[in-house]
Short mmCIF file of C-alpha atoms and ligand atoms in Angstrom, two decimals:
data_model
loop_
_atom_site.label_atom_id
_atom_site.label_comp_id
_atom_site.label_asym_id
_atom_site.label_seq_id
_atom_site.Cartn_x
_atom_site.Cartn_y
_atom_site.Cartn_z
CA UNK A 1 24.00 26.15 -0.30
CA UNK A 2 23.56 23.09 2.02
CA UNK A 3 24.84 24.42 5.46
CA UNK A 4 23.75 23.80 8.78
CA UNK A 5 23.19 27.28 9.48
CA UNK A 6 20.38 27.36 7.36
CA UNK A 7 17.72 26.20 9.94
CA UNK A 8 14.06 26.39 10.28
CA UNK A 9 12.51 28.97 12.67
CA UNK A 10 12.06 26.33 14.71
CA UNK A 11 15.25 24.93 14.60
CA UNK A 12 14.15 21.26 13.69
CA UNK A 13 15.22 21.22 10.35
CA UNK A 14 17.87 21.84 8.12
CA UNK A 15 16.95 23.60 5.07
CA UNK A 16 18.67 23.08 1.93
CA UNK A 17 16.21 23.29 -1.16
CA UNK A 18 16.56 22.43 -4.32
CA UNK A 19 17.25 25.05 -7.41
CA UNK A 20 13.55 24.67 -8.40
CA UNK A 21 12.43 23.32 -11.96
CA UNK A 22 12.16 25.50 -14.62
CA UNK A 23 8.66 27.40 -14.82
CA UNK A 24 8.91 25.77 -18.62
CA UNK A 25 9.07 22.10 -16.98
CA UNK A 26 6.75 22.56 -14.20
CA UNK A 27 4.20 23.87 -16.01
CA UNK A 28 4.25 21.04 -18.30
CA UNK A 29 4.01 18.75 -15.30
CA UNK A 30 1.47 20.70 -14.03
CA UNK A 31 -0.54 21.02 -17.28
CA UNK A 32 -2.37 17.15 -16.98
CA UNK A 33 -0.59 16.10 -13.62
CA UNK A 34 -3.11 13.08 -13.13
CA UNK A 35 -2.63 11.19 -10.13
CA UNK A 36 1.03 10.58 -8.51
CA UNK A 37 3.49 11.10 -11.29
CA UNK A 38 5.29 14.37 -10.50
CA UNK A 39 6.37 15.16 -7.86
CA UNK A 40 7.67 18.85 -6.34
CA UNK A 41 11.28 20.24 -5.97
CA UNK A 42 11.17 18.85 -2.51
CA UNK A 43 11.05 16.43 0.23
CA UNK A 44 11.56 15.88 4.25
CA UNK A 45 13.15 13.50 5.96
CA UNK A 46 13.45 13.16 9.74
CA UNK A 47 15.92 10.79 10.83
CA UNK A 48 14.88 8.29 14.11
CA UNK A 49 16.86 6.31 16.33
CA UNK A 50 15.39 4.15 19.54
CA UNK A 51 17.65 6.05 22.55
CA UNK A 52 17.63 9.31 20.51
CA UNK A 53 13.91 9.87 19.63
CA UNK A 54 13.27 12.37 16.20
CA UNK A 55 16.86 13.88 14.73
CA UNK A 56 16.58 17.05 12.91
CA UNK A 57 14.94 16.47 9.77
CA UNK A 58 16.11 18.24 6.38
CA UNK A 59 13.90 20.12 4.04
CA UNK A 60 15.96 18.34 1.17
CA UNK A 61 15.82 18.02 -3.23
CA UNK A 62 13.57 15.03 -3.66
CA UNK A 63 15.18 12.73 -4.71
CA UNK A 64 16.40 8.82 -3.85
CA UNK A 65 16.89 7.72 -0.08
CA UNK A 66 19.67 4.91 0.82
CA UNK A 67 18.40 1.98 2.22
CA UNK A 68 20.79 -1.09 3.40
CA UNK A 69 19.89 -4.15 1.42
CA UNK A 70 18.79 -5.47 4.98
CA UNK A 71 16.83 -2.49 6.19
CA UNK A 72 13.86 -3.69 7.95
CA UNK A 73 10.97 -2.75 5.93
CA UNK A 74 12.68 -4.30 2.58
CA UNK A 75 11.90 -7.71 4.60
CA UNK A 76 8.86 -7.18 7.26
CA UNK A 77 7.00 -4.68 6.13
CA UNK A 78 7.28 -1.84 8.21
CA UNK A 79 5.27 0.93 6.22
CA UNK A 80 3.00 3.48 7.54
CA UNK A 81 1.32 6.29 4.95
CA UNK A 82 -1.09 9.25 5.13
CA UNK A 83 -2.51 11.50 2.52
CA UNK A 84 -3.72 14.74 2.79
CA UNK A 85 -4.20 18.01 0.05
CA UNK A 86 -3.38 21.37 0.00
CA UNK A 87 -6.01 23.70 -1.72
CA UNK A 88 -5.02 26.93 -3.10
CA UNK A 89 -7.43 29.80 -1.65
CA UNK A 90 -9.72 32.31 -3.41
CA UNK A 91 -7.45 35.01 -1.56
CA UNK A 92 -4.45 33.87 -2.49
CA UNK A 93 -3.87 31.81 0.58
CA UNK A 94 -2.95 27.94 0.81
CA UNK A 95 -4.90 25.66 3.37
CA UNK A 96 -4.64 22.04 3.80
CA UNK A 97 -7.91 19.93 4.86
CA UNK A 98 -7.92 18.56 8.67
CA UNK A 99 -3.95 17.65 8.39
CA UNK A 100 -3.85 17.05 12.47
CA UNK A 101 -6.45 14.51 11.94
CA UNK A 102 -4.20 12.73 9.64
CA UNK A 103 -1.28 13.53 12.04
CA UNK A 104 -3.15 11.53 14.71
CA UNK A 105 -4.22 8.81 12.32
CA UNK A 106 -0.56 8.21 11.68
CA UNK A 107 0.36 7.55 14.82
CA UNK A 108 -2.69 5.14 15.26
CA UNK A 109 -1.08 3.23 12.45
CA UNK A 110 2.42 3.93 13.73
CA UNK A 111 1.17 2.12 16.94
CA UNK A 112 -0.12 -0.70 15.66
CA UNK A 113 3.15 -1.68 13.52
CA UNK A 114 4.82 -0.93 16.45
CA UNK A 115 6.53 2.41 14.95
CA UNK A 116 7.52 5.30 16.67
CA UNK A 117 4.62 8.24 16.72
CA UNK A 118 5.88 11.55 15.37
CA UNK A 119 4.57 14.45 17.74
CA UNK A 120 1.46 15.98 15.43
CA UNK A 121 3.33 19.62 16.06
CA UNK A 122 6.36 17.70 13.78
CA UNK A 123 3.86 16.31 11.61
CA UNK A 124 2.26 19.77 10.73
CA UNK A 125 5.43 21.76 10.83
CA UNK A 126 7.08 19.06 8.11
CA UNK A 127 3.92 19.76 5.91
CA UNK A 128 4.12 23.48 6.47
CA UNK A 129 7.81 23.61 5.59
CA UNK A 130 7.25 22.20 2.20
CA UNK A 131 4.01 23.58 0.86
CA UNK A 132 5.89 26.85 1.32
CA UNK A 133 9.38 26.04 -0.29
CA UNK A 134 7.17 24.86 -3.27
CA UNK A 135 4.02 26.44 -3.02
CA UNK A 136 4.36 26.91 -6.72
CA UNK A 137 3.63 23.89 -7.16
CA UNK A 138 -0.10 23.69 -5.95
CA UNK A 139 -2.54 24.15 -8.96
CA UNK A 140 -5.15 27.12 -8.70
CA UNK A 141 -8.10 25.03 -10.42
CA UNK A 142 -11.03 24.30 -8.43
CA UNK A 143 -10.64 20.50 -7.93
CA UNK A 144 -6.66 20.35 -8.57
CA UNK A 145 -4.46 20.40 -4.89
CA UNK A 146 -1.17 19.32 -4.06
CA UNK A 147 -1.07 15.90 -2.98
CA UNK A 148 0.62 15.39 0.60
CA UNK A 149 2.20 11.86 1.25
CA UNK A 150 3.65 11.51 4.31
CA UNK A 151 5.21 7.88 4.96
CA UNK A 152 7.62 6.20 7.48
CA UNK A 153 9.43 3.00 6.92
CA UNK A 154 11.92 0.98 9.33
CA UNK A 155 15.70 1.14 7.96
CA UNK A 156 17.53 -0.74 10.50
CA UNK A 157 19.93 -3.12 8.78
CA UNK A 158 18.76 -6.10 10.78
CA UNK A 159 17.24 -9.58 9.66
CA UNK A 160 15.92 -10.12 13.10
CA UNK A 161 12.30 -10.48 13.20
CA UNK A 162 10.86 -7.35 16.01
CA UNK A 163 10.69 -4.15 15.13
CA UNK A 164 13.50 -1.95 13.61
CA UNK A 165 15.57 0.77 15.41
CA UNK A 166 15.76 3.28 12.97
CA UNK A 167 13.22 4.90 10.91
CA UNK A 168 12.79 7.70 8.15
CA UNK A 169 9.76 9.57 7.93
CA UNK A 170 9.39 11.46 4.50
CA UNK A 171 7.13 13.67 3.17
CA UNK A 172 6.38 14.16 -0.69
CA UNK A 173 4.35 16.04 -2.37
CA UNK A 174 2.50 15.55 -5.62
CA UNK A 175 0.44 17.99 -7.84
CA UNK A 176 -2.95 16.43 -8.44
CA UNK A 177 -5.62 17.44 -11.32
CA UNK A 178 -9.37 16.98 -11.08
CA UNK A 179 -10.06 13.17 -10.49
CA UNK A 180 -12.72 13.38 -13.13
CA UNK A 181 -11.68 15.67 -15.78
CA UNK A 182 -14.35 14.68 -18.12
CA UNK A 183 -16.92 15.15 -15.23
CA UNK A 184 -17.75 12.53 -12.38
CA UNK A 185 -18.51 8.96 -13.59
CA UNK A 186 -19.77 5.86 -11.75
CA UNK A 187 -17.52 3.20 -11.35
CA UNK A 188 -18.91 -0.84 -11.55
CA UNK A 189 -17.54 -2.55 -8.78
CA UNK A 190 -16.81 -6.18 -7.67
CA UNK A 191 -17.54 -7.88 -4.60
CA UNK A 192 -14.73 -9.69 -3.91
CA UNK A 193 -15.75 -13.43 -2.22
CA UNK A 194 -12.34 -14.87 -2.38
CA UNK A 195 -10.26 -12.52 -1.09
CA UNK A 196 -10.48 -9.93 2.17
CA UNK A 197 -9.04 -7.14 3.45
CA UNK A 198 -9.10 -6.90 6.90
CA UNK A 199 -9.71 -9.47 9.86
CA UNK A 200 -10.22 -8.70 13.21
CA UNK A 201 -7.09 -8.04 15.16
CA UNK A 202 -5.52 -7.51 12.19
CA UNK A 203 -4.41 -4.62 10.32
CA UNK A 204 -7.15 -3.29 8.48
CA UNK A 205 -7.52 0.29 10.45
CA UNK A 206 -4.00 0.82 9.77
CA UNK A 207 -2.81 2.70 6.83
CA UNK A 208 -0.24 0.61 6.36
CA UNK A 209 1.78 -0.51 3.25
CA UNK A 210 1.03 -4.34 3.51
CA UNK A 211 -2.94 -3.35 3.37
CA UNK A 212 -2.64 -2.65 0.03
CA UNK A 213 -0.23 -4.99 -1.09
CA UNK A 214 -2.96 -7.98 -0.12
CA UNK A 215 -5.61 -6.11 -2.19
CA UNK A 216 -3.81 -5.77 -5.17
CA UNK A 217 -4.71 -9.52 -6.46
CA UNK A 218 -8.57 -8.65 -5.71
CA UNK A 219 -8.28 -5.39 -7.48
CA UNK A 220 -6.90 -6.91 -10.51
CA UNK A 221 -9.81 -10.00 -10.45
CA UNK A 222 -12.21 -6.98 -10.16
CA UNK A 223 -10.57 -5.83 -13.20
CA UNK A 224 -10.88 -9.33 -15.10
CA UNK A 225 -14.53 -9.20 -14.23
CA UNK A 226 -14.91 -5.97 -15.96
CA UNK A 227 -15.25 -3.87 -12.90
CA UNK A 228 -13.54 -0.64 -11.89
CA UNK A 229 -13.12 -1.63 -8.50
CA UNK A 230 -13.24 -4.28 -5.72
CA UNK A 231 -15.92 -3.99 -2.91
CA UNK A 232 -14.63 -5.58 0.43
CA UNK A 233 -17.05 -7.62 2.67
CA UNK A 234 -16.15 -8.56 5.95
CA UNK A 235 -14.00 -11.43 6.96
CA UNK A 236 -16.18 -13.22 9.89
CA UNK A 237 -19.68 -13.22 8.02
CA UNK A 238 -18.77 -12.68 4.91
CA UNK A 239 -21.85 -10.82 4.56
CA UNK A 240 -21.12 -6.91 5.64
CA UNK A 241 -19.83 -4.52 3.35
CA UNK A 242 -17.03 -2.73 4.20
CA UNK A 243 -15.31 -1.06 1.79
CA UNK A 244 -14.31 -0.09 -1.94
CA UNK A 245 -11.00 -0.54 -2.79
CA UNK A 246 -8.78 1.94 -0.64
CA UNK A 247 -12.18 4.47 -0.05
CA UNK A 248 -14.74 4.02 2.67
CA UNK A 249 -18.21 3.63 1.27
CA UNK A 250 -21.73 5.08 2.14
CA UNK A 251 -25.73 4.37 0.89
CA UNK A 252 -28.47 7.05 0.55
CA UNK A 253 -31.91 5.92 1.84
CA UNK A 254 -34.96 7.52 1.23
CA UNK A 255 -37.41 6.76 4.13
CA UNK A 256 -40.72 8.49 4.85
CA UNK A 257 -39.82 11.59 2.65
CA UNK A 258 -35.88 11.92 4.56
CA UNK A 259 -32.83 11.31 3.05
CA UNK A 260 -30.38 9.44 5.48
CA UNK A 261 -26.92 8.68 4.72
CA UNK A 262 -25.49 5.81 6.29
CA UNK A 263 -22.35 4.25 6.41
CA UNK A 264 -20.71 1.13 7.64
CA UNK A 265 -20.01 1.19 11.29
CA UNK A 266 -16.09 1.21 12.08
CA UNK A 267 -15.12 -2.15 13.50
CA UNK A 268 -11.89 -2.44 13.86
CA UNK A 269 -11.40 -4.03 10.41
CA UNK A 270 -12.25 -0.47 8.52
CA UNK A 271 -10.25 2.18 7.86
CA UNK A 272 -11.40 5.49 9.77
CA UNK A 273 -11.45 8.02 6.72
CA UNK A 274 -11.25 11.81 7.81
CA UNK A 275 -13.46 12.08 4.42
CA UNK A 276 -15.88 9.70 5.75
CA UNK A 277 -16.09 11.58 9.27
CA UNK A 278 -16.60 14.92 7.40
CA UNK A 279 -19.07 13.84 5.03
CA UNK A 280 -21.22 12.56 8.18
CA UNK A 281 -21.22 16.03 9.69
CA UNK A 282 -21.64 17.91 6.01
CA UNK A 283 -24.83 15.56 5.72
CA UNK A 284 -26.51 16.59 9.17
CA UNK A 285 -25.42 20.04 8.11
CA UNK A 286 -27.78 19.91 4.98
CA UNK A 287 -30.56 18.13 6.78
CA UNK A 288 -30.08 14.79 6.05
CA UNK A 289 -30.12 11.76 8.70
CA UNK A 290 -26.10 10.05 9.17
CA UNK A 291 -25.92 7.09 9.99
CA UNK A 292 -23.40 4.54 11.08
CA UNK A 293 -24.68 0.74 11.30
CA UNK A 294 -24.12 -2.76 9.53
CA UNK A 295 -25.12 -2.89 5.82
CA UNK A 296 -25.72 -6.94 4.39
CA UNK A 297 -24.84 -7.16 0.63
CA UNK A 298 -28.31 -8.91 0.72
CA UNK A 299 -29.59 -5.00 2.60
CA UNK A 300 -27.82 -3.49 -0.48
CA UNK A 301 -29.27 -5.93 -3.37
CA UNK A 302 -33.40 -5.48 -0.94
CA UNK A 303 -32.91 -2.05 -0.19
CA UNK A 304 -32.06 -1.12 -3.32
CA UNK A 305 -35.09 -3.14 -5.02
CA UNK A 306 -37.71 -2.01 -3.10
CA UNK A 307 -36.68 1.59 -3.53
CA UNK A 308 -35.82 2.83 -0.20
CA UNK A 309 -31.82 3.06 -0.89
CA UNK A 310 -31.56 5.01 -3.88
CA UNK A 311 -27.60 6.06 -4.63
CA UNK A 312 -24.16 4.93 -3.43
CA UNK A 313 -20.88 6.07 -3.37
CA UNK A 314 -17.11 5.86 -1.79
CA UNK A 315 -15.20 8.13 -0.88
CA UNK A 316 -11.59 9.30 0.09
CA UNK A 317 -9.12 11.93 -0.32
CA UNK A 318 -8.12 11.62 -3.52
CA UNK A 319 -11.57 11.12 -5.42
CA UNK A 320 -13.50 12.73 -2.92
CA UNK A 321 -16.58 11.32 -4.35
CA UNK A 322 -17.07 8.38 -6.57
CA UNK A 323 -20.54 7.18 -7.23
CA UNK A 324 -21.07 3.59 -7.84
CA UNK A 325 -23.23 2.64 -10.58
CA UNK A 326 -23.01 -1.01 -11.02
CA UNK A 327 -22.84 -3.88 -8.31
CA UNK A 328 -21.77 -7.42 -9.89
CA UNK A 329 -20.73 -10.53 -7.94
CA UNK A 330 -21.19 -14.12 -8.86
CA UNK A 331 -24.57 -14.04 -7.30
CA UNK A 332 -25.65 -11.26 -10.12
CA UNK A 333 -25.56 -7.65 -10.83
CA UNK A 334 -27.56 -4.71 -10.24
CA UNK A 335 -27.40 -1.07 -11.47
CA UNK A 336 -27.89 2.00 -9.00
CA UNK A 337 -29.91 5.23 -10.23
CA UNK A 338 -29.66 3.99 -13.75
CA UNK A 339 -25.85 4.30 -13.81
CA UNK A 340 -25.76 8.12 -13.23
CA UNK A 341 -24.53 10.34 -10.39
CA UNK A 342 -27.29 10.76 -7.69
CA UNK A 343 -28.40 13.92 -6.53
CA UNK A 344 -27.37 13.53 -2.90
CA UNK A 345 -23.77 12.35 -3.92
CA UNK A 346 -23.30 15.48 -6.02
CA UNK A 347 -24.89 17.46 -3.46
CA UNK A 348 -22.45 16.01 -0.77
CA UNK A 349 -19.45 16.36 -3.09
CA UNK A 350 -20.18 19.87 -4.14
CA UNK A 351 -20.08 20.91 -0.47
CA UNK A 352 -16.60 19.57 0.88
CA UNK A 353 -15.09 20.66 -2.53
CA UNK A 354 -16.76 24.04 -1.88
CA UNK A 355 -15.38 24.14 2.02
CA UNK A 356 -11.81 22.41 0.90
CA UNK A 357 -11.60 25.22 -1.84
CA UNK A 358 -12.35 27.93 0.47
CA UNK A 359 -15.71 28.84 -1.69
CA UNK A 360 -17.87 28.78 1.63
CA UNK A 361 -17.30 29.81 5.03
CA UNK A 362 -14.53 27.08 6.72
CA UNK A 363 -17.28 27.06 9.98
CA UNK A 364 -15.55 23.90 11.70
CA UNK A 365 -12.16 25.02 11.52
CA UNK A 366 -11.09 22.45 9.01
CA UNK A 367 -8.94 24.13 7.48
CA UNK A 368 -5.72 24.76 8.02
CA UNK A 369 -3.70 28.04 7.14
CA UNK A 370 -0.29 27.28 5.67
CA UNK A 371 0.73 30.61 4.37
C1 PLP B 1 -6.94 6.22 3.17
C2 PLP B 1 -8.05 5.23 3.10
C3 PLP B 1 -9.41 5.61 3.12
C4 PLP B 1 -9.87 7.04 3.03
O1 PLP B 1 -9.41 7.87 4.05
P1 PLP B 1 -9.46 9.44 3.88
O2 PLP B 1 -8.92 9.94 5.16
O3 PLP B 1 -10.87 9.82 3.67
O4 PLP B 1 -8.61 9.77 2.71
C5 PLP B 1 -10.38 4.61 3.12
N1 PLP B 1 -10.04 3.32 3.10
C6 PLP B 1 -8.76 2.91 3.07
C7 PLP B 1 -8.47 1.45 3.04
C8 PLP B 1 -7.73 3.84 3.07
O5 PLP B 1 -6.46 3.43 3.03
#
């Protein structure tokens, strides 16, 4: 099976598939496939060496990758991600959402861990290659995709601290079902005080491993305080909100008889989301204001009293839209629209499903044909 004859059109990678599953086991996967926990026949792997640039990469079974007991990342946290989804079409066709802006957002975070960028044509083609060798895999429901995680992680064996030699970039893929089977809910959420995510000159714009590794202690206070999720404020003046949890964040005003949506303005201590970006346009698109700016937690608590900010909501690949419905912090708590879904974030979230599922015309060019 596994020769090196067997080659990609292109030439840059090897292909030697898996047998697939069983239609009997995948369908049980894909019956309730949640979030993350199955994962297709498949994976890629391109090989990289500092001299030699991007080896041929292997469409390969997924399966476990050696790593020396000294390889870089198991020690300084080299560790770049991305997620994207591929939606199954009304004609039969599969499309993934914006996947070169993810390819260039990779090699912004490559950059600043001081990885090697993968050209975006590599990036798209790895994607590409996969979707198609397991394109049974993506569910047909509006709301389900197939989950795209592409990664890269240093591997040189090497206990000097600078940045590894070698690298492996992989891409998995994961079958994922509605976020909200039992309809959208709003979360409660916790603004973290004691803990940040992101200073300036730091990491935070990265999508990088570590990120998440420092939230995980603030997620799990948010949890002890009864909350869903943690609400990050920024690290300077303590005061600005930035995000919620791993999902960018936006407010819905109501001023003088307009709806505005505004967001927190990227600093340098935000991650961009390609969700974020393309809820911005959607918004304009159905006549509301967008807006990018500074937002106080004391705006949030005022705004929000007086009556001129009336919903709010995060929002990211995976959950697309998640309204928030409860703000606590030690200072107090205060509910948003009564705990229910606004009309604006159901409007908004509608809309990119609608576009993502190929339910309304695609008049950007967002999406991408994969076969
Ligand atoms: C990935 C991520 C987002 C959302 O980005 P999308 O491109 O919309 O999926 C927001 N915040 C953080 C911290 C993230 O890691």
């Amino acid at each position: 099976m596994s020769t090196t004859s067997n080659l990609s059109a292109s030439g840059r990678f090897e292909l030697q598939p898996a047998p697939p599953a069983s239609d009997e086991v995948r369908a049980a996967r894909m019956q309730n496939p949640g979030f993350g926990r199955f994962f297709t026949d498949n994976m890629i792997v391109i090989p990289y060496k500092e001299g030699e640039g991007w080896g041929r990469g292997a469409l390969k079974p997924y399966g476990l990758i050696p790593i020396d007991p000294a390889g870089s990342v198991l020690h300084y946290g080299q560790a770049i991600f991305e997620g994207f989804k591929a939606y199954h079409q009304p004609d039969g066709s599969i499309k993934t959402f914006r996947p070169e802006a993810n390819a260039h957002r990779f090699n912004a975070s490559a950059k600043r861990l001081a990885m090697p960028e993968l050209p975006v044509e590599l990036f798209i083609e790895a994607a590409e290659l996969l979707i198609t060798q397991d394109r049974v895999w993506v569910p047909k429901a509006v709301g389900e995709s197939l989950y795209m995680r592409p990664f890269m992680i240093g591997t040189e064996a090497a206990l000097g601290v600078r940045p590894s030699k070698e690298y492996l970039f992989i891409l998995i893929a994961s079958p994922a079902g509605a976020y909200f089977p039992q309809g959208v809910k709003p979360v409660t959420v916790w603004i973290s005080e004691d803990y940040v995510r992101a200073a300036p000159g730091g990491t935070g714009s990265a999508k990088c491993a570590g990120n998440y590794a420092g939230s995980l202690v603030a997620q799990q206070q948010a949890k002890d305080k009864g909350c869903d999720q943690v609400v990050w404020i920024d690290a300077i003046h303590r005061k600005y909100v930035e995000e919620m949890g791993g999902m960018n964040i936006f407010f819905v005003y109501e001023e003088n008889g307009k709806t505005i949506v505004v967001t927190p303005i990227l600093t340098g201590t935000l991650l961009p989301g390609i969700t974020r970006l393309s809820l911005l346009e959607i918004a304009k698109e159905l006549g509301f204001g967008a807006e990018e700016r500074k937002i106080s937690i004391e705006d949030w608590e005022k705004d929000l009293r007086e009556g001129r900010m009336t919903e709010a909501f995060a929002c990211g690949t995976a959950a697309v839209i998640t309204p928030i419905g409860t703000v606590k912090s030690v200072h107090g708590a205060w509910v948003i629209k009564d705990g229910q879904t606004g009309p604006v974030s159901a409007k908004l979230r509608e809309t990119l499903l609608n576009i993502q599922h190929g339910l309304v015309l695609d008049t950007r060019g967002w999406l991408h044909k994969v076969i």
